[in-house]
Amino acid sequence: MTQPKDHDFMQAALEEAKKAFAFGEVPVGAVLVCEDAIVARGHNQREGQHDPTAHAELLVIQQAAETLQSWRLIGTTLYVTLEPCLMCAGAILQARIPRLVFGTFDPKAGACGSLFTVHQDSRLNHQINVTHGIEEPSCRNILKEFFQQLRQNQPLPMS
């Protein structure tokens, strides 16, 4: 179920995705919100950090835990432009984030509706309330443009 500021916060996540694009990273952005305020923001940095775990979601979770001084991110909402993968969905569960909002599905790696439904597995001690499709065309199109440029061997922006 959508909430009044979902579109605004997803726009902030899209701004992060644009930063990733500018650095030649897969353009995924995320923000974590607590009490209607963004407490952490980030984007994919796998290429720049040479780290396969440097997904936007994980970087935001780490930043938020530091900011809020707790690994339990109860009362927060994570906004991410692309459906989280299995690794990120696991981290969201471990951080006890109760709500996830994502823009577009990831049919090749998504773990919150596409390939897996980790977020609602009753065998786990925590489930995640998921809302999807917020700003979906914009979230899908930035990824589509990025991969079209890769396929056409066009130089990607790098800093």
XYZ file of C-alpha atoms in Angstrom:
159
model
C 0.000 0.000 0.000
C 1.426 3.350 -1.014
C 1.969 6.155 1.431
C 1.833 9.905 0.743
C 5.578 10.556 0.446
C 6.520 7.350 -1.424
C 6.971 9.167 -4.728
C 9.127 11.884 -3.169
C 11.437 9.402 -1.493
C 11.661 7.289 -4.645
C 12.697 10.428 -6.516
C 15.548 10.769 -4.017
C 16.530 7.150 -4.730
C 16.425 7.926 -8.461
C 18.831 10.816 -7.899
C 21.212 8.305 -6.337
C 20.741 5.977 -9.332
C 21.735 8.856 -11.613
C 24.943 9.264 -9.610
C 25.699 5.569 -10.104
C 25.106 5.956 -13.854
C 27.507 8.911 -13.958
C 30.213 6.715 -12.390
C 29.628 3.853 -14.830
C 27.892 1.737 -12.195
C 24.632 -0.133 -12.717
C 22.206 2.680 -11.875
C 20.553 1.539 -8.683
C 19.902 4.032 -5.918
C 18.467 3.753 -2.421
C 17.449 5.878 0.538
C 16.419 4.830 4.028
C 13.749 6.882 5.766
C 12.960 7.155 9.464
C 10.163 9.400 10.737
C 9.728 11.025 7.305
C 13.405 12.005 7.051
C 16.141 10.465 4.919
C 18.803 9.104 7.267
C 20.948 7.369 4.640
C 21.376 7.470 0.885
C 23.548 5.636 -1.577
C 24.011 3.987 -4.933
C 25.770 0.988 -6.407
C 29.560 1.170 -6.061
C 30.680 -2.326 -7.008
C 32.965 -1.164 -9.816
C 34.477 1.750 -7.922
C 35.052 -0.194 -4.711
C 35.936 -3.469 -6.463
C 33.484 -5.065 -4.074
C 30.686 -7.429 -5.135
C 28.747 -6.515 -1.988
C 28.744 -2.746 -2.626
C 25.076 -2.714 -3.623
C 23.085 0.445 -2.931
C 20.932 -1.306 -0.325
C 23.867 -2.656 1.690
C 25.676 0.671 1.673
C 22.533 2.454 2.840
C 21.875 -0.114 5.585
C 25.443 0.272 6.873
C 25.201 4.057 6.807
C 21.815 4.061 8.556
C 22.988 1.669 11.271
C 25.907 3.991 11.972
C 23.696 7.107 11.950
C 20.974 5.579 14.123
C 23.499 3.710 16.303
C 21.614 0.433 15.967
C 21.665 -2.559 13.662
C 17.920 -2.896 14.232
C 16.408 -0.448 11.770
C 12.919 -0.780 13.205
C 10.487 1.920 12.127
C 12.241 2.620 8.837
C 11.404 2.296 5.162
C 13.939 1.438 2.476
C 13.333 2.893 -0.980
C 15.296 1.342 -3.831
C 14.929 1.768 -7.565
C 15.353 -1.943 -8.391
C 13.949 -5.006 -6.635
C 16.596 -6.268 -4.190
C 18.639 -9.364 -4.952
C 18.851 -12.305 -2.564
C 21.878 -10.865 -0.738
C 20.198 -7.499 -0.218
C 16.844 -9.012 0.742
C 18.679 -11.031 3.387
C 20.355 -7.905 4.720
C 17.005 -6.080 4.820
C 15.585 -8.946 6.864
C 18.602 -9.022 9.182
C 18.343 -5.252 9.745
C 14.664 -5.679 10.714
C 13.556 -3.066 8.175
C 9.771 -3.420 8.230
C 8.933 -1.790 4.901
C 10.530 -1.913 1.456
C 9.453 0.170 -1.520
C 11.011 -0.554 -4.896
C 10.509 0.870 -8.341
C 10.871 -1.939 -10.833
C 11.104 -5.710 -10.714
C 14.349 -7.542 -11.476
C 13.300 -10.688 -13.359
C 16.878 -12.039 -13.403
C 17.851 -11.608 -9.743
C 14.924 -10.207 -7.750
C 14.233 -11.779 -4.366
C 11.093 -9.872 -3.352
C 8.615 -11.116 -5.917
C 10.431 -12.052 -9.121
C 12.572 -15.149 -8.484
C 12.069 -15.457 -4.745
C 9.644 -14.128 -2.136
C 12.046 -13.918 0.777
C 10.192 -10.946 2.213
C 7.126 -13.028 3.121
C 8.650 -16.388 4.036
C 6.820 -17.373 7.230
C 9.695 -19.665 8.243
C 11.761 -16.582 9.019
C 11.290 -14.603 12.222
C 10.725 -11.348 10.350
C 8.756 -10.404 7.247
C 8.891 -7.252 5.151
C 5.925 -5.258 3.902
C 6.696 -4.616 0.208
C 5.290 -1.973 -2.110
C 6.436 -1.990 -5.720
C 5.893 0.037 -8.866
C 6.561 3.480 -7.397
C 8.068 5.613 -10.188
C 8.395 2.362 -12.140
C 8.846 3.877 -15.631
C 11.713 6.117 -14.484
C 13.374 3.296 -12.509
C 13.095 0.919 -15.470
C 14.186 3.461 -18.080
C 17.454 4.453 -16.401
C 18.457 0.788 -16.285
C 17.357 0.252 -19.876
C 19.408 3.241 -21.066
C 22.471 2.061 -19.142
C 22.399 -1.434 -20.615
C 21.628 -0.151 -24.123
C 24.779 1.946 -23.941
C 26.764 -1.075 -22.766
C 25.461 -3.224 -25.619
C 26.237 -0.526 -28.166
C 29.747 -0.168 -26.733
C 29.144 3.491 -26.076
C 31.451 4.891 -23.436
C 29.769 5.183 -20.075
C 30.447 8.218 -17.918
C 33.313 7.589 -15.501
C 34.757 9.830 -12.838
